[in-house]
Each structure stands twice: as structure tokens, then as C-alpha cells.
Amino acid sequence: MNHHLKSNYDEKVVLDVSPESAGWEYLSFRAVKIRGNQVYLHSTEDTELALVPLEGSGTVHSSAGDFNLSRAGVFSAKPDVLYFPPDADFIASTEGAFEFAVGEAPAEGKYPARLFRAEEIRSEVRGGGAARRQVNHILSHPMPAERLILYEVYVPGGAWSGYPPHCHDGYGGSAHLDETYYFRTDPANGVALHRNYRRDVDFDEIFPVRDTDLVLVTQGFHSTAAAPGSNLYFLNYLAGELVDEARKTPPYDDPDYAWLKEDYSANLMRLPLPFG
């Protein structure tokens, strides 16, 4: 499968990734946009699911209740995140336009349906220098889920995210996690670069990503860079071997670059150079 996908707004489901299509084991992802009198029906069957509003407003109808969700846009506010366990059915509807993401992973049904409010979501600024970014923990430990882990990340133009590059594919003793990156840019014609690579085999992918693109992280170390003037947002869904409390396990940093965490300004070239 191509690991760099473009949204198709001619369809209600504008992006659609399954374990079968991605060639991995755990994670499914969809981006959906409904308009007017359209509805979106979904059954979780043997998976847990997290729904993240991206833009617009709508109502999610389920046996656990009706949930009104809205968001002016990903650069405007944190989301409310709606969680469903296995064997749940829901219908999303709107009177205008409602764009949202859904991700699923195998689960046993340990946790009930729940709406996580925006005010419950922890935010932090990570990194430093040209690798400074904000991470919103929209469904990560200690927030309860079985396998799903979700983050929203904001990267200023000209900065990097996920640096030093890190992996979660078994290399270096890391746990295996499938991961999707869903991108938005500000302005909408912005651009960024995403890289997946490995140290032990010949594998190196570099994707020029634009607004509403999706990248799959199937293996290797990875990081993302926002072009100057292009502020970047991405939504991460992860799922894999880590269950419940183990979801707090950190990834493995590329040892060639891990020293940057000690001083993000180290080895910084100062301009102008003394030799003109």
C-alpha cells in the first residue's frame, strides 16, 4: 500500500485505512465529512473507537446517549473526544457540515462509552530550539483505553516535531505500535516533510505532505518538519502491543540524535560565519 494518502472529498469517507489495506495488525483509521442531511453509521464490533471532531458540528446518536460535538477548526480549540467500546453502534448526523476522524483497535470491552471533555486534555510544550512543539494528549495514559493512544501536535513554521527521531517497531526493544499521521496546515497551501527510515535495513521514505494528507508509519524512526511560514497540525492515532497501563511506555530514540534532548541548541551554526 502507498504510505502517503490524499483525501478524497468526492466521498463521504475521505480517507480509509484498515489493517488489511495497511499491512499491519491493529489500527484502523477514517476521516469522514458529512453534509446537509447525510449521516454516517458505524458499528465497532470487536474494536474500541475514538472519534475526534475536526471541523463543523454534528450529533452522534448511540445507546449511550446523544453527543453534540463541534469545533471551529483544529487550529482554534482542543476537541471533545468520544470513546466507544466494542459492540457499540452509532449514527453521526449534521444540519450543516461535520468533519471528524475515527480510529479503532482490537479490544475486550473493559471501558464504557465516554465523552472526554476538552478541559480534561493535558497539554505540554516539548523540545526546544527548532524542535519545539505543543503536544495535546487527547487520549493517552492515564486516560482510559485498551490499545488506542491519541495525540494532537502543533508545530510552528520552520520547526521539527518528533526530533530526535523515534521508533516503536520492535527495534531497540521498543514495543510495536501502528501509527497514522493526519495533517492540516495553516495556511491551507502550506507544506511539510515527513520521514520514515530504518537503521538496520534499506528503508527510507520522505513525503511532501499538504493539508488533509495522511501518512502511515509502518516501521522505522520518524519525524516531521514544517516549512517556514507553514504552521502544522497533525493528529496521531496509535495502537499495538501496549495495553492499558503499558500505553505510557515511551518510544525508542535514534541513538545518533538522542543527545539533542540534552541541549537543542548544541552544534548550532551561528551566522554570519567568520569567513564571510
Short mmCIF file of C-alpha atoms in Angstrom, two decimals:
data_model
loop_
_atom_site.label_atom_id
_atom_site.label_comp_id
_atom_site.label_asym_id
_atom_site.label_seq_id
_atom_site.Cartn_x
_atom_site.Cartn_y
_atom_site.Cartn_z
CA MET A 1 0.00 0.00 0.00
CA ASN A 2 1.08 3.59 -0.62
CA HIS A 3 2.06 5.07 2.75
CA HIS A 4 1.16 8.65 1.70
CA LEU A 5 -2.58 9.12 1.08
CA LYS A 6 -4.58 12.06 -0.25
CA SER A 7 -8.08 12.93 0.97
CA ASN A 8 -10.93 12.40 -1.50
CA TYR A 9 -13.67 14.94 -0.80
CA ASP A 10 -15.88 13.47 -3.53
CA GLU A 11 -16.66 10.73 -0.99
CA LYS A 12 -18.24 10.79 2.46
CA VAL A 13 -15.31 8.75 3.80
CA VAL A 14 -12.42 10.87 2.57
CA LEU A 15 -9.67 8.61 3.96
CA ASP A 16 -9.97 4.92 4.81
CA VAL A 17 -7.23 2.70 6.25
CA SER A 18 -7.76 -0.82 7.60
CA PRO A 19 -5.25 -3.35 8.94
CA GLU A 20 -5.69 -5.27 5.69
CA SER A 21 -5.02 -2.26 3.45
CA ALA A 22 -2.09 -1.02 5.57
CA GLY A 23 -0.49 -4.44 6.01
CA TRP A 24 -0.37 -4.15 9.76
CA GLU A 25 -2.25 -5.75 12.67
CA TYR A 26 -4.00 -3.30 14.95
CA LEU A 27 -5.08 0.13 13.75
CA SER A 28 -7.94 1.34 11.52
CA PHE A 29 -8.42 5.00 10.58
CA ARG A 30 -11.05 7.00 8.75
CA ALA A 31 -11.59 10.67 8.04
CA VAL A 32 -15.26 11.45 7.36
CA LYS A 33 -17.13 14.52 6.14
CA ILE A 34 -20.92 14.63 6.12
CA ARG A 35 -23.02 17.48 4.78
CA GLY A 36 -26.65 18.57 4.95
CA ASN A 37 -28.88 15.59 5.57
CA GLN A 38 -26.14 12.98 5.23
CA VAL A 39 -25.48 10.54 8.06
CA TYR A 40 -22.61 8.23 8.91
CA LEU A 41 -23.36 4.82 10.50
CA HIS A 42 -20.75 2.74 12.28
CA SER A 43 -20.54 -0.44 14.37
CA THR A 44 -17.46 -1.08 16.48
CA GLU A 45 -17.92 -4.89 16.59
CA ASP A 46 -14.75 -6.22 18.30
CA THR A 47 -12.87 -2.91 18.50
CA GLU A 48 -12.73 0.19 20.66
CA LEU A 49 -13.13 3.50 18.82
CA ALA A 50 -12.21 7.14 19.37
CA LEU A 51 -13.95 9.92 17.41
CA VAL A 52 -12.23 13.30 17.11
CA PRO A 53 -14.11 16.30 15.63
CA LEU A 54 -12.01 18.25 13.14
CA GLU A 55 -14.32 20.99 11.86
CA GLY A 56 -18.02 21.87 11.92
CA SER A 57 -20.72 20.44 14.16
CA GLY A 58 -22.88 17.37 14.41
CA THR A 59 -24.61 14.94 16.74
CA VAL A 60 -23.57 11.37 17.45
CA HIS A 61 -26.56 9.20 18.37
CA SER A 62 -25.91 5.99 20.33
CA SER A 63 -27.36 3.74 23.01
CA ALA A 64 -25.03 5.54 25.46
CA GLY A 65 -26.75 8.84 24.64
CA ASP A 66 -26.65 11.66 22.12
CA PHE A 67 -23.45 13.69 21.97
CA ASN A 68 -23.30 17.14 20.38
CA LEU A 69 -19.83 17.84 19.02
CA SER A 70 -18.45 20.98 17.41
CA ARG A 71 -15.12 22.56 16.56
CA ALA A 72 -14.34 25.70 14.61
CA GLY A 73 -11.16 24.06 13.35
CA VAL A 74 -8.08 22.22 14.54
CA PHE A 75 -6.13 25.47 14.99
CA SER A 76 -8.94 27.04 17.05
CA ALA A 77 -9.58 24.78 20.04
CA LYS A 78 -8.99 21.44 21.70
CA PRO A 79 -11.59 18.79 20.84
CA ASP A 80 -14.01 16.78 22.90
CA VAL A 81 -13.12 13.13 22.18
CA LEU A 82 -15.81 10.46 22.07
CA TYR A 83 -14.86 6.90 23.06
CA PHE A 84 -16.86 3.74 22.31
CA PRO A 85 -16.14 0.16 23.44
CA PRO A 86 -16.75 -2.96 21.33
CA ASP A 87 -20.31 -3.88 20.27
CA ALA A 88 -21.42 -0.26 20.01
CA ASP A 89 -23.44 1.29 17.18
CA PHE A 90 -23.69 4.99 16.45
CA ILE A 91 -25.01 7.39 13.84
CA ALA A 92 -23.41 10.78 13.17
CA SER A 93 -25.62 13.47 11.64
CA THR A 94 -25.39 17.18 10.86
CA GLU A 95 -27.52 20.03 9.62
CA GLY A 96 -24.54 21.79 8.05
CA ALA A 97 -21.13 20.15 7.68
CA PHE A 98 -19.25 17.93 10.11
CA GLU A 99 -15.75 16.59 9.57
CA PHE A 100 -14.27 14.10 12.01
CA ALA A 101 -11.76 11.28 12.39
CA VAL A 102 -12.37 7.80 13.77
CA GLY A 103 -9.78 5.23 14.73
CA GLU A 104 -10.21 1.70 16.02
CA ALA A 105 -8.17 -1.09 17.60
CA PRO A 106 -8.97 -4.59 18.91
CA ALA A 107 -10.37 -4.50 22.43
CA GLU A 108 -12.14 -6.64 25.03
CA GLY A 109 -14.60 -4.03 26.30
CA LYS A 110 -13.04 -3.01 29.61
CA TYR A 111 -14.17 0.62 29.46
CA PRO A 112 -17.60 2.17 28.87
CA ALA A 113 -18.59 4.76 26.28
CA ARG A 114 -17.42 8.17 27.42
CA LEU A 115 -17.03 11.74 26.21
CA PHE A 116 -13.67 13.22 27.21
CA ARG A 117 -14.13 16.97 27.52
CA ALA A 118 -11.56 19.40 26.13
CA GLU A 119 -10.80 20.69 29.63
CA GLU A 120 -9.68 17.17 30.65
CA ILE A 121 -6.96 17.10 27.99
CA ARG A 122 -3.39 17.72 29.12
CA SER A 123 -1.13 19.93 27.01
CA GLU A 124 2.63 20.32 27.11
CA VAL A 125 5.36 22.03 25.13
CA ARG A 126 8.14 19.63 24.20
CA GLY A 127 11.62 20.02 22.79
CA GLY A 128 13.42 23.27 22.24
CA GLY A 129 15.00 25.47 19.63
CA ALA A 130 13.99 24.37 16.15
CA ALA A 131 12.33 21.25 17.60
CA ARG A 132 9.82 22.99 19.86
CA ARG A 133 6.16 21.93 19.52
CA GLN A 134 2.96 21.57 21.56
CA VAL A 135 1.50 18.13 22.28
CA ASN A 136 -2.12 17.69 23.40
CA HIS A 137 -2.74 14.29 25.00
CA ILE A 138 -6.27 13.79 23.70
CA LEU A 139 -6.39 10.06 24.61
CA SER A 140 -3.18 8.88 26.23
CA HIS A 141 -2.28 7.34 29.58
CA PRO A 142 -3.69 7.85 32.20
CA MET A 143 -6.88 8.48 30.20
CA PRO A 144 -8.55 5.05 29.98
CA ALA A 145 -8.45 2.97 26.82
CA GLU A 146 -7.25 -0.52 25.98
CA ARG A 147 -4.94 -0.04 22.99
CA LEU A 148 -5.74 3.35 21.48
CA ILE A 149 -3.35 6.29 22.04
CA LEU A 150 -4.13 9.71 20.53
CA TYR A 151 -2.21 12.97 20.31
CA GLU A 152 -2.67 16.29 18.55
CA VAL A 153 0.58 18.10 17.79
CA TYR A 154 1.19 21.73 16.76
CA VAL A 155 4.43 22.67 15.02
CA PRO A 156 5.40 26.29 14.21
CA GLY A 157 6.59 27.02 10.68
CA GLY A 158 10.29 26.22 10.33
CA ALA A 159 10.33 23.76 13.24
CA TRP A 160 10.61 19.98 13.57
CA SER A 161 8.45 17.55 15.51
CA GLY A 162 9.37 14.10 16.80
CA TYR A 163 13.02 15.10 16.98
CA PRO A 164 15.17 13.24 17.79
CA PRO A 165 13.50 10.67 15.53
CA HIS A 166 11.92 7.81 17.42
CA CYS A 167 10.54 4.37 16.62
CA HIS A 168 8.07 1.83 18.01
CA ASP A 169 8.50 -1.13 15.66
CA GLY A 170 10.43 -3.54 17.88
CA TYR A 171 13.85 -2.06 17.14
CA GLY A 172 15.93 -1.30 20.23
CA GLY A 173 13.48 -3.25 22.38
CA SER A 174 10.60 -0.90 21.58
CA ALA A 175 7.01 -2.16 21.57
CA HIS A 176 5.24 -2.40 18.23
CA LEU A 177 2.64 0.29 17.52
CA ASP A 178 0.83 1.08 14.25
CA GLU A 179 0.50 4.84 13.69
CA THR A 180 -1.23 7.31 11.39
CA TYR A 181 -0.40 10.99 10.88
CA TYR A 182 -3.29 13.16 9.67
CA PHE A 183 -2.07 16.63 8.65
CA ARG A 184 -3.55 20.12 8.49
CA THR A 185 -1.60 23.26 7.58
CA ASP A 186 -2.01 26.97 8.26
CA PRO A 187 -2.30 28.42 5.68
CA ALA A 188 -4.11 25.73 3.73
CA ASN A 189 -1.48 25.80 0.98
CA GLY A 190 1.31 25.09 3.47
CA VAL A 191 3.73 22.22 3.14
CA ALA A 192 5.70 19.90 5.41
CA LEU A 193 8.01 16.91 5.12
CA HIS A 194 7.61 13.58 6.90
CA ARG A 195 10.31 10.90 7.02
CA ASN A 196 10.20 7.19 7.96
CA TYR A 197 13.53 5.33 7.96
CA ARG A 198 15.36 2.38 9.49
CA ARG A 199 18.95 1.96 10.65
CA ASP A 200 19.21 -1.80 10.16
CA VAL A 201 17.82 -2.27 6.62
CA ASP A 202 17.48 -0.21 3.44
CA PHE A 203 14.23 1.64 4.15
CA ASP A 204 13.82 5.40 3.77
CA GLU A 205 10.60 7.28 2.90
CA ILE A 206 10.31 11.07 2.63
CA PHE A 207 6.88 12.53 1.86
CA PRO A 208 5.97 16.14 1.00
CA VAL A 209 2.70 16.47 2.90
CA ARG A 210 -0.04 19.00 2.33
CA ASP A 211 -3.27 19.95 4.07
CA THR A 212 -5.54 16.89 4.80
CA ASP A 213 -2.86 14.33 3.78
CA LEU A 214 -2.34 11.11 5.73
CA VAL A 215 0.93 9.24 6.31
CA LEU A 216 1.24 5.69 7.65
CA VAL A 217 4.12 4.81 9.94
CA THR A 218 4.54 1.10 9.26
CA GLN A 219 8.11 0.83 10.54
CA GLY A 220 11.21 2.72 11.45
CA PHE A 221 12.20 6.01 13.01
CA HIS A 222 10.14 9.04 12.05
CA SER A 223 9.99 12.83 12.33
CA THR A 224 8.23 15.75 10.65
CA ALA A 225 9.35 19.23 9.60
CA ALA A 226 7.12 22.24 8.88
CA ALA A 227 8.28 24.62 6.14
CA PRO A 228 8.84 28.27 7.10
CA GLY A 229 5.51 30.09 7.00
CA SER A 230 3.57 26.80 7.24
CA ASN A 231 2.23 26.11 10.72
CA LEU A 232 1.47 22.43 11.07
CA TYR A 233 -1.09 20.33 12.92
CA PHE A 234 -1.20 16.57 12.97
CA LEU A 235 -3.45 14.04 14.63
CA ASN A 236 -1.80 10.78 15.68
CA TYR A 237 -3.68 7.55 16.23
CA LEU A 238 -1.55 4.70 17.62
CA ALA A 239 -2.40 1.13 18.61
CA GLY A 240 -0.42 -2.04 19.10
CA GLU A 241 1.11 -4.31 21.69
CA LEU A 242 0.79 -1.86 24.59
CA VAL A 243 -2.41 -2.37 26.60
CA ASP A 244 -3.96 -0.35 29.43
CA GLU A 245 -1.24 0.99 31.78
CA ALA A 246 1.53 -0.07 29.40
CA ARG A 247 0.32 2.62 26.96
CA LYS A 248 2.57 5.04 28.87
CA THR A 249 5.70 3.27 27.54
CA PRO A 250 7.86 5.75 25.60
CA PRO A 251 9.24 5.08 22.11
CA TYR A 252 12.93 4.45 21.35
CA ASP A 253 15.00 7.42 20.17
CA ASP A 254 17.55 7.10 17.38
CA PRO A 255 20.84 6.95 19.34
CA ASP A 256 22.60 9.02 16.66
CA TYR A 257 20.47 12.03 17.60
CA ALA A 258 19.25 11.35 21.14
CA TRP A 259 21.89 13.74 22.55
CA LEU A 260 19.79 16.65 21.27
CA LYS A 261 17.39 16.20 24.19
CA GLU A 262 20.17 17.43 26.48
CA ASP A 263 20.68 20.67 24.54
CA TYR A 264 18.60 21.56 21.49
CA SER A 265 20.95 24.46 20.69
CA ALA A 266 24.07 22.26 20.62
CA ASN A 267 26.14 22.30 17.43
CA LEU A 268 24.16 25.29 16.17
CA MET A 269 25.84 27.23 13.39
CA ARG A 270 25.94 30.95 14.12
CA LEU A 271 25.60 33.40 11.26
CA PRO A 272 27.31 35.28 9.79
CA LEU A 273 30.26 32.91 9.54
CA PRO A 274 33.68 34.36 10.41
CA PHE A 275 34.98 33.65 6.92
CA GLY A 276 32.28 35.71 5.22
#
